[in-house]
Short mmCIF file of C-alpha atoms in Angstrom, two decimals:
data_model
loop_
_atom_site.label_atom_id
_atom_site.label_comp_id
_atom_site.label_asym_id
_atom_site.label_seq_id
_atom_site.Cartn_x
_atom_site.Cartn_y
_atom_site.Cartn_z
CA UNK A 16 37.65 -7.76 12.38
CA UNK A 17 38.80 -10.92 10.39
CA UNK A 18 37.16 -10.73 7.07
CA UNK A 19 35.41 -13.26 5.04
CA UNK A 20 36.52 -14.14 1.51
CA UNK A 21 34.22 -16.59 0.58
CA UNK A 22 32.99 -16.40 -2.72
CA UNK A 23 29.11 -17.69 -1.71
CA UNK A 24 26.57 -15.07 0.01
CA UNK A 25 24.88 -16.45 2.91
CA UNK A 26 22.00 -18.62 2.08
CA UNK A 27 18.76 -16.66 3.30
CA UNK A 28 16.61 -19.42 5.22
CA UNK A 29 13.28 -19.94 3.04
CA UNK A 30 9.90 -22.08 3.56
CA UNK A 31 9.96 -25.71 1.92
CA UNK A 32 8.62 -24.70 -1.24
CA UNK A 33 6.22 -27.86 -0.60
CA UNK A 34 4.84 -25.92 2.04
CA UNK A 35 5.07 -21.92 0.93
CA UNK A 36 2.98 -22.65 -1.32
CA UNK A 37 0.02 -23.45 0.28
CA UNK A 38 0.50 -20.61 2.58
CA UNK A 39 0.74 -16.75 1.98
CA UNK A 40 3.21 -16.39 4.93
CA UNK A 41 6.67 -14.90 3.92
CA UNK A 42 8.21 -16.92 1.91
CA UNK A 43 12.44 -15.20 3.19
CA UNK A 44 12.89 -16.04 6.86
CA UNK A 45 16.07 -13.60 7.08
CA UNK A 46 19.68 -14.08 8.01
CA UNK A 47 20.14 -14.51 12.25
CA UNK A 48 22.24 -11.81 13.95
CA UNK A 49 25.42 -14.28 13.32
CA UNK A 50 24.64 -14.92 9.66
CA UNK A 51 24.54 -11.23 9.30
CA UNK A 52 27.68 -10.34 11.11
CA UNK A 53 29.43 -13.21 8.43
CA UNK A 54 27.58 -11.60 5.38
CA UNK A 55 28.52 -8.03 6.55
CA UNK A 56 32.33 -9.07 7.08
CA UNK A 57 32.03 -10.08 2.96
CA UNK A 58 32.64 -6.13 2.00
CA UNK A 59 35.69 -4.53 1.11
CA UNK A 60 34.89 -1.36 2.81
CA UNK A 61 36.11 -0.02 -0.57
CA UNK A 62 36.45 4.09 -0.82
CA UNK A 63 34.98 4.91 -4.26
CA UNK A 64 32.14 2.77 -2.73
CA UNK A 65 30.57 2.34 -6.70
CA UNK A 66 26.99 0.36 -4.63
CA UNK A 67 26.59 3.67 -3.60
CA UNK A 68 26.54 4.91 -7.18
CA UNK A 69 24.47 2.48 -7.86
CA UNK A 70 21.69 3.04 -5.28
CA UNK A 71 18.62 5.21 -6.34
CA UNK A 72 18.65 6.48 -2.61
CA UNK A 73 22.31 6.82 -2.94
CA UNK A 74 22.34 5.18 0.68
CA UNK A 75 25.61 4.74 2.38
CA UNK A 76 25.96 1.46 1.79
CA UNK A 77 29.97 0.46 2.92
CA UNK A 78 29.04 2.71 6.13
CA UNK A 79 26.33 0.55 7.28
CA UNK A 80 27.77 -2.60 6.55
CA UNK A 81 30.52 -2.36 8.42
CA UNK A 82 28.04 -1.35 11.05
CA UNK A 83 26.50 -5.09 11.07
CA UNK A 84 29.99 -6.11 11.28
CA UNK A 85 30.76 -4.50 15.00
CA UNK A 86 27.46 -5.96 15.82
CA UNK A 87 26.15 -2.29 15.86
CA UNK A 88 22.55 -2.54 14.65
CA UNK A 89 20.73 -0.04 14.89
CA UNK A 90 23.47 2.32 14.10
CA UNK A 91 23.41 0.64 11.51
CA UNK A 92 20.04 1.61 10.96
CA UNK A 93 20.44 4.98 11.68
CA UNK A 94 22.99 5.21 9.25
CA UNK A 95 20.19 3.68 5.92
CA UNK A 96 17.49 5.69 6.92
CA UNK A 97 19.39 8.64 6.16
CA UNK A 98 18.73 8.25 2.56
CA UNK A 99 15.15 5.46 2.66
CA UNK A 100 12.58 6.06 4.71
CA UNK A 101 11.44 2.68 3.77
CA UNK A 102 14.29 0.21 4.56
CA UNK A 103 11.68 -3.43 5.47
CA UNK A 104 10.28 -2.83 2.07
CA UNK A 105 13.79 -1.80 -0.25
CA UNK A 106 15.28 -4.72 1.64
CA UNK A 107 12.40 -7.02 0.33
CA UNK A 108 11.53 -6.32 -3.20
CA UNK A 109 14.53 -3.56 -4.83
CA UNK A 110 16.09 -5.37 -7.51
CA UNK A 111 19.82 -5.57 -5.62
CA UNK A 112 20.92 -8.01 -8.60
CA UNK A 113 21.03 -4.55 -10.96
CA UNK A 114 21.75 -1.67 -8.91
CA UNK A 115 23.90 -1.62 -5.28
CA UNK A 116 25.05 -5.70 -6.07
CA UNK A 117 25.15 -5.26 -9.22
CA UNK A 118 28.47 -2.85 -8.75
CA UNK A 119 29.84 -4.59 -5.98
CA UNK A 120 33.30 -5.25 -6.31
CA UNK A 121 33.37 -8.56 -4.47
CA UNK A 122 30.89 -9.74 -7.72
CA UNK A 123 33.97 -9.28 -10.17
CA UNK A 124 35.07 -12.75 -8.82
CA UNK A 125 32.36 -14.36 -6.95
CA UNK A 126 29.07 -13.86 -5.87
CA UNK A 127 28.27 -9.79 -4.42
CA UNK A 128 27.96 -8.76 -0.54
CA UNK A 129 24.00 -9.01 -0.11
CA UNK A 130 23.55 -5.60 0.42
CA UNK A 131 20.01 -6.34 0.24
CA UNK A 132 19.71 -9.39 2.91
CA UNK A 133 21.02 -6.56 5.64
CA UNK A 134 19.28 -3.89 4.65
CA UNK A 135 16.39 -5.80 5.62
CA UNK A 136 18.26 -7.69 8.31
CA UNK A 137 18.41 -4.43 10.42
CA UNK A 138 15.48 -2.94 9.60
CA UNK A 139 14.18 -5.50 11.25
CA UNK A 140 15.87 -5.77 14.05
CA UNK A 141 14.85 -2.53 14.53
CA UNK A 142 11.47 -3.13 14.28
CA UNK A 143 12.57 -6.02 17.23
CA UNK A 144 14.53 -3.94 19.36
CA UNK A 145 13.72 -1.26 19.51
CA UNK A 146 11.54 0.20 22.14
CA UNK A 147 10.57 3.36 21.20
CA UNK A 148 11.77 3.53 17.43
CA UNK A 149 13.34 7.24 17.85
CA UNK A 150 14.94 6.28 14.69
CA UNK A 151 12.05 6.78 12.41
CA UNK A 152 11.23 9.21 14.58
CA UNK A 153 13.45 11.88 14.09
CA UNK A 154 12.54 15.58 15.70
CA UNK A 155 11.80 17.41 11.71
CA UNK A 156 13.37 20.73 11.39
CA UNK A 157 11.55 23.63 12.83
CA UNK A 158 11.05 26.10 10.13
CA UNK A 159 9.19 29.42 10.81
CA UNK A 160 5.26 29.11 9.73
CA UNK A 161 5.06 30.45 5.88
CA UNK A 162 2.35 30.37 3.60
CA UNK A 163 3.54 28.64 1.23
CA UNK A 164 4.42 25.97 4.13
CA UNK A 165 2.12 23.17 3.26
CA UNK A 166 2.28 20.35 0.45
CA UNK A 167 0.38 18.03 -1.07
CA UNK A 168 1.35 14.28 -2.15
CA UNK A 169 -0.49 12.77 -4.41
CA UNK A 170 -0.36 9.18 -3.95
CA UNK A 171 0.86 7.14 -1.07
CA UNK A 172 2.69 4.37 -3.13
CA UNK A 173 6.61 3.97 -2.63
CA UNK A 174 6.87 7.76 -4.61
CA UNK A 175 4.71 9.23 -2.75
CA UNK A 176 6.05 8.09 0.91
CA UNK A 177 9.62 8.98 0.01
CA UNK A 178 8.36 12.36 -0.86
CA UNK A 179 6.12 12.79 2.32
CA UNK A 180 8.98 11.44 4.65
CA UNK A 181 11.98 13.43 3.05
CA UNK A 182 9.88 16.84 3.24
CA UNK A 183 8.97 16.31 6.56
CA UNK A 184 12.24 16.37 8.26
CA UNK A 185 12.65 19.44 6.45
CA UNK A 186 9.94 20.53 8.55
CA UNK A 187 7.46 21.04 6.31
CA UNK A 188 3.38 20.11 7.03
CA UNK A 189 2.34 17.33 4.55
CA UNK A 190 -1.02 15.48 3.24
CA UNK A 191 -0.99 12.95 1.16
CA UNK A 192 -4.37 11.97 -0.27
CA UNK A 193 -4.57 8.61 -1.08
CA UNK A 194 -7.32 6.79 -3.54
CA UNK A 195 -7.30 3.65 -1.47
CA UNK A 196 -9.17 3.27 1.83
CA UNK A 197 -6.25 1.84 2.52
CA UNK A 198 -2.58 3.74 2.32
CA UNK A 199 0.35 2.32 0.90
CA UNK A 200 -0.11 2.06 -2.62
CA UNK A 201 1.07 -0.46 -5.13
CA UNK A 202 3.06 -1.61 -2.41
CA UNK A 203 -0.37 -3.32 -0.40
CA UNK A 204 -2.30 -3.35 -3.45
CA UNK A 205 0.73 -5.18 -5.50
CA UNK A 206 2.95 -7.04 -4.12
CA UNK A 207 1.39 -9.77 -2.35
CA UNK A 208 2.14 -11.25 1.66
CA UNK A 209 4.30 -13.44 0.78
CA UNK A 210 7.03 -10.89 -0.81
CA UNK A 211 6.65 -7.80 1.58
CA UNK A 212 3.73 -8.60 4.90
CA UNK A 213 1.73 -5.87 5.36
CA UNK A 214 2.45 -4.75 8.38
CA UNK A 215 6.05 -4.04 7.73
CA UNK A 216 4.19 -1.69 5.23
CA UNK A 217 2.19 -0.38 7.77
CA UNK A 218 5.16 -0.13 10.45
CA UNK A 219 7.17 1.63 7.82
CA UNK A 220 4.19 4.23 7.02
CA UNK A 221 3.17 4.74 10.54
CA UNK A 222 6.71 6.06 11.28
CA UNK A 223 6.11 8.70 8.54
CA UNK A 224 2.79 9.79 10.02
CA UNK A 225 4.55 9.69 13.91
CA UNK A 226 6.97 12.65 11.79
CA UNK A 227 3.64 14.37 11.22
CA UNK A 228 2.89 13.15 7.61
CA UNK A 229 -1.12 12.90 7.20
CA UNK A 230 -2.54 10.32 5.32
CA UNK A 231 -5.83 11.30 4.01
CA UNK A 232 -7.76 7.82 2.31
CA UNK A 233 -10.78 7.74 -0.37
CA UNK A 234 -9.64 10.90 -2.30
CA UNK A 235 -9.93 10.58 -5.72
CA UNK A 236 -7.70 13.21 -7.29
CA UNK A 237 -8.71 14.76 -10.75
CA UNK A 238 -12.50 13.54 -9.07
CA UNK A 239 -12.90 14.43 -5.24
CA UNK A 240 -9.93 17.22 -5.52
CA UNK A 241 -8.49 18.63 -8.08
CA UNK A 242 -4.26 19.69 -8.64
CA UNK A 243 -5.59 23.90 -9.34
CA UNK A 244 -8.09 23.02 -6.39
CA UNK A 245 -4.99 21.53 -3.95
CA UNK A 246 -2.76 24.72 -4.98
CA UNK A 247 -5.32 28.02 -4.95
CA UNK A 248 -7.98 26.82 -2.93
CA UNK A 249 -6.40 24.79 -0.02
CA UNK A 250 -3.42 26.57 0.04
CA UNK A 251 -0.87 24.27 -0.78
CA UNK A 252 1.87 26.09 -1.74
CA UNK A 253 3.25 23.08 -3.73
CA UNK A 254 1.84 19.35 -4.92
CA UNK A 255 3.80 16.06 -5.76
CA UNK A 256 1.96 13.97 -7.76
CA UNK A 257 3.29 10.50 -7.24
CA UNK A 258 0.06 8.72 -8.58
CA UNK A 259 1.96 5.28 -10.20
CA UNK A 260 0.30 3.83 -12.48
CA UNK A 261 -2.86 1.78 -12.58
CA UNK A 262 -4.43 1.15 -16.11
CA UNK A 263 -3.79 -2.05 -16.73
CA UNK A 264 -2.50 -3.00 -20.44
CA UNK A 265 -4.37 -5.30 -22.83
CA UNK A 266 -3.62 -7.57 -25.79
CA UNK A 267 -6.63 -6.75 -27.73
CA UNK A 268 -6.85 -10.15 -28.95
CA UNK A 269 -10.44 -12.28 -29.19
CA UNK A 270 -12.68 -13.52 -26.15
CA UNK A 271 -10.34 -11.23 -23.83
CA UNK A 272 -14.45 -9.67 -22.61
CA UNK A 273 -15.28 -13.65 -21.01
CA UNK A 274 -15.70 -14.21 -18.12
CA UNK A 275 -12.27 -15.39 -15.90
CA UNK A 276 -10.21 -13.47 -17.82
CA UNK A 277 -8.66 -10.79 -15.31
CA UNK A 278 -5.82 -8.05 -15.18
CA UNK A 279 -2.84 -8.42 -12.75
CA UNK A 280 -3.79 -5.47 -11.20
CA UNK A 281 -7.26 -6.71 -10.36
CA UNK A 282 -6.83 -10.07 -9.37
CA UNK A 283 -4.08 -9.06 -6.82
CA UNK A 284 -5.46 -6.12 -5.76
CA UNK A 285 -8.68 -8.44 -5.09
CA UNK A 286 -5.84 -11.37 -3.44
CA UNK A 287 -3.25 -8.19 -1.85
CA UNK A 288 -6.09 -5.71 -0.47
CA UNK A 289 -9.43 -7.76 -0.17
CA UNK A 290 -8.40 -11.17 1.65
CA UNK A 291 -10.16 -12.84 -1.36
CA UNK A 292 -8.85 -15.74 -0.82
CA UNK A 293 -10.71 -15.97 2.45
CA UNK A 294 -13.77 -18.17 3.10
CA UNK A 295 -16.88 -16.45 2.88
CA UNK A 296 -14.93 -12.94 1.41
CA UNK A 297 -17.84 -10.37 0.03
CA UNK A 298 -15.04 -9.87 -3.07
CA UNK A 299 -14.36 -13.49 -3.83
CA UNK A 300 -12.05 -14.37 -7.05
CA UNK A 301 -13.03 -17.63 -9.63
CA UNK A 302 -11.55 -20.41 -8.29
CA UNK A 303 -9.82 -21.99 -10.93
CA UNK A 304 -8.23 -24.85 -11.48
CA UNK A 305 -6.05 -24.21 -14.38
CA UNK A 306 -4.66 -20.81 -15.05
CA UNK A 307 -2.45 -19.06 -17.72
CA UNK A 308 -0.62 -15.79 -16.95
CA UNK A 309 0.74 -13.45 -19.48
CA UNK A 310 3.69 -11.49 -19.07
CA UNK A 311 6.97 -12.94 -17.62
CA UNK A 312 7.76 -9.58 -15.12
CA UNK A 313 7.36 -9.49 -11.06
CA UNK A 314 4.12 -9.24 -11.39
CA UNK A 315 3.04 -12.39 -13.95
CA UNK A 316 5.49 -13.92 -10.80
CA UNK A 317 3.19 -12.49 -8.02
CA UNK A 318 -0.01 -13.68 -10.14
CA UNK A 319 1.27 -17.42 -10.83
CA UNK A 320 2.47 -17.55 -7.34
CA UNK A 321 -0.40 -16.52 -5.73
CA UNK A 322 -2.98 -18.57 -8.04
CA UNK A 323 -0.53 -21.11 -7.26
CA UNK A 324 -1.66 -20.92 -3.46
CA UNK A 325 -5.38 -20.62 -4.73
CA UNK A 326 -5.55 -24.10 -5.42
CA UNK A 327 -4.92 -24.44 -9.44
CA UNK A 328 -2.57 -25.74 -12.06
CA UNK A 329 -0.61 -23.12 -12.93
CA UNK A 330 1.63 -22.02 -16.14
CA UNK A 331 3.44 -18.56 -17.58
CA UNK A 332 3.36 -17.79 -20.92
CA UNK A 333 5.58 -15.23 -22.05
CA UNK A 334 7.14 -14.51 -25.81
CA UNK A 335 10.23 -14.58 -25.35
CA UNK A 336 13.45 -16.93 -23.59
CA UNK A 337 13.56 -17.23 -19.98
CA UNK A 338 17.22 -15.37 -20.68
CA UNK A 339 15.06 -12.41 -21.38
CA UNK A 340 12.67 -12.38 -18.10
CA UNK A 341 11.95 -9.06 -16.57
CA UNK A 342 11.58 -10.72 -13.74
CA UNK A 343 13.87 -10.88 -11.00
CA UNK A 344 15.82 -13.92 -11.09
CA UNK A 345 15.16 -14.66 -7.03
CA UNK A 346 10.99 -14.68 -7.88
CA UNK A 347 11.74 -16.90 -11.36
CA UNK A 348 13.49 -19.94 -9.07
CA UNK A 349 11.29 -19.50 -6.73
CA UNK A 350 7.71 -19.90 -8.58
CA UNK A 351 9.65 -22.45 -10.78
CA UNK A 352 10.17 -24.43 -6.83
CA UNK A 353 6.64 -23.78 -6.03
CA UNK A 354 5.67 -25.92 -9.07
CA UNK A 355 5.00 -23.76 -11.46
CA UNK A 356 5.17 -23.95 -15.29
CA UNK A 357 6.50 -21.93 -17.72
CA UNK A 358 5.53 -21.47 -21.27
CA UNK A 359 8.12 -19.77 -23.67
CA UNK A 360 8.93 -18.78 -27.39
CA UNK A 361 4.84 -18.56 -26.84
CA UNK A 362 2.15 -15.76 -26.94
CA UNK A 363 -1.86 -15.95 -26.69
CA UNK A 364 -3.72 -15.04 -30.44
CA UNK A 365 -6.88 -15.78 -28.91
CA UNK A 366 -9.67 -16.62 -25.87
CA UNK A 367 -12.40 -18.80 -26.63
CA UNK A 368 -15.52 -19.56 -24.35
CA UNK A 369 -18.04 -22.05 -22.98
CA UNK A 370 -21.77 -21.61 -23.82
CA UNK A 371 -22.13 -19.75 -20.50
CA UNK A 372 -19.25 -16.61 -22.11
CA UNK A 373 -16.56 -19.12 -19.52
CA UNK A 374 -12.53 -18.68 -20.55
CA UNK A 375 -12.09 -22.74 -21.31
CA UNK A 376 -8.68 -22.40 -23.45
CA UNK A 377 -6.38 -20.03 -25.03
CA UNK A 378 -5.23 -20.40 -28.11
CA UNK A 379 -1.04 -19.80 -27.99
CA UNK A 380 1.58 -20.04 -31.44
CA UNK A 381 4.91 -20.46 -31.09
CA UNK A 382 7.42 -17.75 -31.50
CA UNK A 383 11.22 -17.41 -32.66
CA UNK A 384 13.61 -14.75 -31.83
CA UNK A 385 14.82 -11.61 -34.68
CA UNK A 386 16.77 -8.47 -34.74
CA UNK A 387 16.67 -6.75 -31.35
CA UNK A 388 13.88 -3.65 -31.39
CA UNK A 389 13.39 -0.62 -29.54
CA UNK A 390 14.12 -2.43 -25.96
CA UNK A 391 17.34 -3.93 -27.02
CA UNK A 392 15.78 -7.21 -26.71
CA UNK A 393 15.39 -9.84 -29.90
CA UNK A 394 12.25 -9.12 -31.22
CA UNK A 395 9.39 -12.20 -30.74
CA UNK A 396 8.35 -13.40 -34.39
CA UNK A 397 5.25 -15.79 -34.81
CA UNK A 398 5.49 -19.22 -36.76
CA UNK A 399 3.71 -19.61 -39.11
CA UNK A 400 1.63 -22.27 -38.48
CA UNK A 401 2.42 -23.09 -35.57
CA UNK A 402 -1.03 -22.70 -33.62
CA UNK A 403 -2.05 -25.36 -30.95
CA UNK A 404 -5.10 -24.40 -27.66
CA UNK A 405 -4.00 -24.47 -24.34
CA UNK A 406 -6.67 -25.46 -21.32
CA UNK A 407 -8.09 -23.11 -18.86
CA UNK A 408 -10.63 -21.48 -16.84
CA UNK A 409 -9.06 -18.44 -16.30
CA UNK A 410 -6.27 -16.02 -17.68
CA UNK A 411 -5.00 -13.40 -16.15
CA UNK A 412 -3.49 -10.23 -18.10
CA UNK A 413 0.07 -9.21 -16.75
CA UNK A 414 2.01 -7.50 -19.50
CA UNK A 415 1.81 -3.66 -18.27
CA UNK A 416 0.23 -0.74 -17.24
CA UNK A 417 -0.27 3.34 -17.76
CA UNK A 418 -0.80 6.14 -15.50
CA UNK A 419 -4.31 6.31 -15.12
CA UNK A 420 -5.86 9.62 -17.26
CA UNK A 421 -8.28 11.09 -14.32
CA UNK A 422 -4.74 14.12 -13.48
CA UNK A 423 -3.84 14.44 -16.98
CA UNK A 424 -7.86 15.11 -18.08
CA UNK A 425 -8.69 17.45 -14.59
CA UNK A 426 -5.28 19.63 -15.03
CA UNK A 427 -4.98 22.06 -17.09
CA UNK A 428 -2.05 22.39 -18.67
CA UNK A 429 -0.33 19.75 -17.65
CA UNK A 430 2.56 18.49 -20.19
CA UNK A 431 1.99 14.26 -20.81
CA UNK A 432 3.33 11.83 -22.87
CA UNK A 433 1.42 10.20 -25.35
CA UNK A 434 0.88 6.99 -23.74
CA UNK A 435 -0.04 8.94 -20.62
CA UNK A 436 3.29 9.81 -18.73
CA UNK A 437 3.19 13.08 -16.73
CA UNK A 438 6.34 14.96 -17.91
CA UNK A 439 8.75 15.86 -15.32
CA UNK A 440 12.58 16.94 -15.06
CA UNK A 441 14.71 13.76 -14.67
CA UNK A 442 16.20 15.76 -12.29
CA UNK A 443 13.62 17.63 -9.87
CA UNK A 444 10.61 16.08 -11.08
CA UNK A 445 9.30 19.33 -11.78
CA UNK A 446 6.19 19.71 -14.60
CA UNK A 447 4.92 22.47 -17.36
CA UNK A 448 2.82 23.46 -14.13
CA UNK A 449 4.78 26.21 -11.82
CA UNK A 450 4.57 24.10 -7.95
CA UNK A 451 3.94 20.64 -9.61
CA UNK A 452 5.99 18.02 -9.35
CA UNK A 453 6.27 14.42 -9.87
CA UNK A 454 7.58 11.01 -10.10
CA UNK A 455 7.30 7.36 -10.03
CA UNK A 456 5.47 5.71 -12.45
CA UNK A 457 3.09 8.01 -12.94
CA UNK A 458 6.67 9.97 -14.89
CA UNK A 459 8.17 6.01 -16.57
CA UNK A 460 5.78 3.68 -16.10
CA UNK A 461 5.66 0.80 -14.31
CA UNK A 462 8.71 0.51 -12.88
CA UNK A 463 10.87 -0.08 -9.40
CA UNK A 464 9.85 0.85 -5.86
CA UNK A 465 13.14 2.10 -5.16
CA UNK A 466 13.31 4.22 -8.44
CA UNK A 467 10.00 5.42 -7.12
CA UNK A 468 11.30 6.12 -4.46
CA UNK A 469 14.56 7.94 -5.77
CA UNK A 470 12.05 10.14 -7.50
CA UNK A 471 10.16 11.29 -4.56
CA UNK A 472 13.37 11.84 -2.68
CA UNK A 473 14.32 14.12 -5.54
CA UNK A 474 11.33 15.84 -5.75
CA UNK A 475 11.26 16.81 -2.11
CA UNK A 476 14.24 18.57 -2.22
CA UNK A 477 13.40 20.34 -5.31
CA UNK A 478 9.85 21.32 -3.54
CA UNK A 479 11.60 22.29 -0.81
CA UNK A 480 14.28 24.56 -2.90
CA UNK A 481 11.47 25.66 -4.70
CA UNK A 482 9.08 26.81 -1.17
CA UNK A 483 12.33 28.31 0.32
#
């Protein structure tokens, strides 16, 4: 096999920016077989595998890429799902540039191997070409029935799905309890269709159902049922809390209660889960002309790009420079290509409304960067007398989230952080309560899909050891 020593990745085909900003279809179109094989041949097959060490679910990356290079796409898929239950999702939304690709040896003197794009290719190829999806329907390990075999998983987001999938493969009877009417958690309510098609999410969830995982929707743990009831009344031997971080943060500035001010959670949930952009929808979204999105993370980019597709003139307001933007570089570039404006070194101080209580403008002040703060980033410092008014009829707050307090308030003896995160062991996910484990955003606060999956996978191993 001839190695590909090109210094550049194979480009990902995408929709034209002027076309895609008017629709919600997926932006990235995926590699062809020829592109995938050519990209796979860029991998050096390193013996020490630094990419694997920096994959939260420890996929054998050189092994699956080697199969792609040989044209054995289904064998590549089999290798991936040994460590990752949701490859089509991770291939689309994981920040590979700071994880596996960030440690790729090829990346020292050239662009790293496009690991994420190859993972997506393999998963999509399997979905299209596998007649029976036997790889997903892998037979669970048979274990003798025992009193403590049932496991309850709270939340059907990435942490919960990863935990459930790994436990099901080990032979445990797993039930996922989901608060919303549709399973998938942040994968369906938070990430837009143009980044992660919901058919992909449902396909991968169906794979877990085919292994015997039961999902019960419309069940709010802390209201409908409690953790204590799951353990002591309904016979579950262990509980995993993967309920995410769905409580939005606000800036506590004047005017945040005006009509037309949304949390990013509400805005994206209406768009992604309720299809509020469709004409005649029962939960419509406000038809805004000028939208200001506050924040610089992936959620801010998603909110801005959704608002653009609704026909608005959109400006992202961020208090640091572009260098400090926490969003993925690819998402920032896509937003720019779609015509979204960036107002950097700027922070809101007040939102003003009209006589009917609707947003009409937002007052901002310019910032300068000082010494690093606790996050290690330069601290934004207001510039006195720099206030200016910006016309806007909609403001979206995308400045972070924290765990919903329902579970911690209804679960006696569950230790939590002051900001609301559940205290859990970093390796096992074990909490202060016997038989109760936790992971993902419910523990760390808002983070990435793959980190949540890694936590769910680790907790599944610990739960299996505990129940055995």
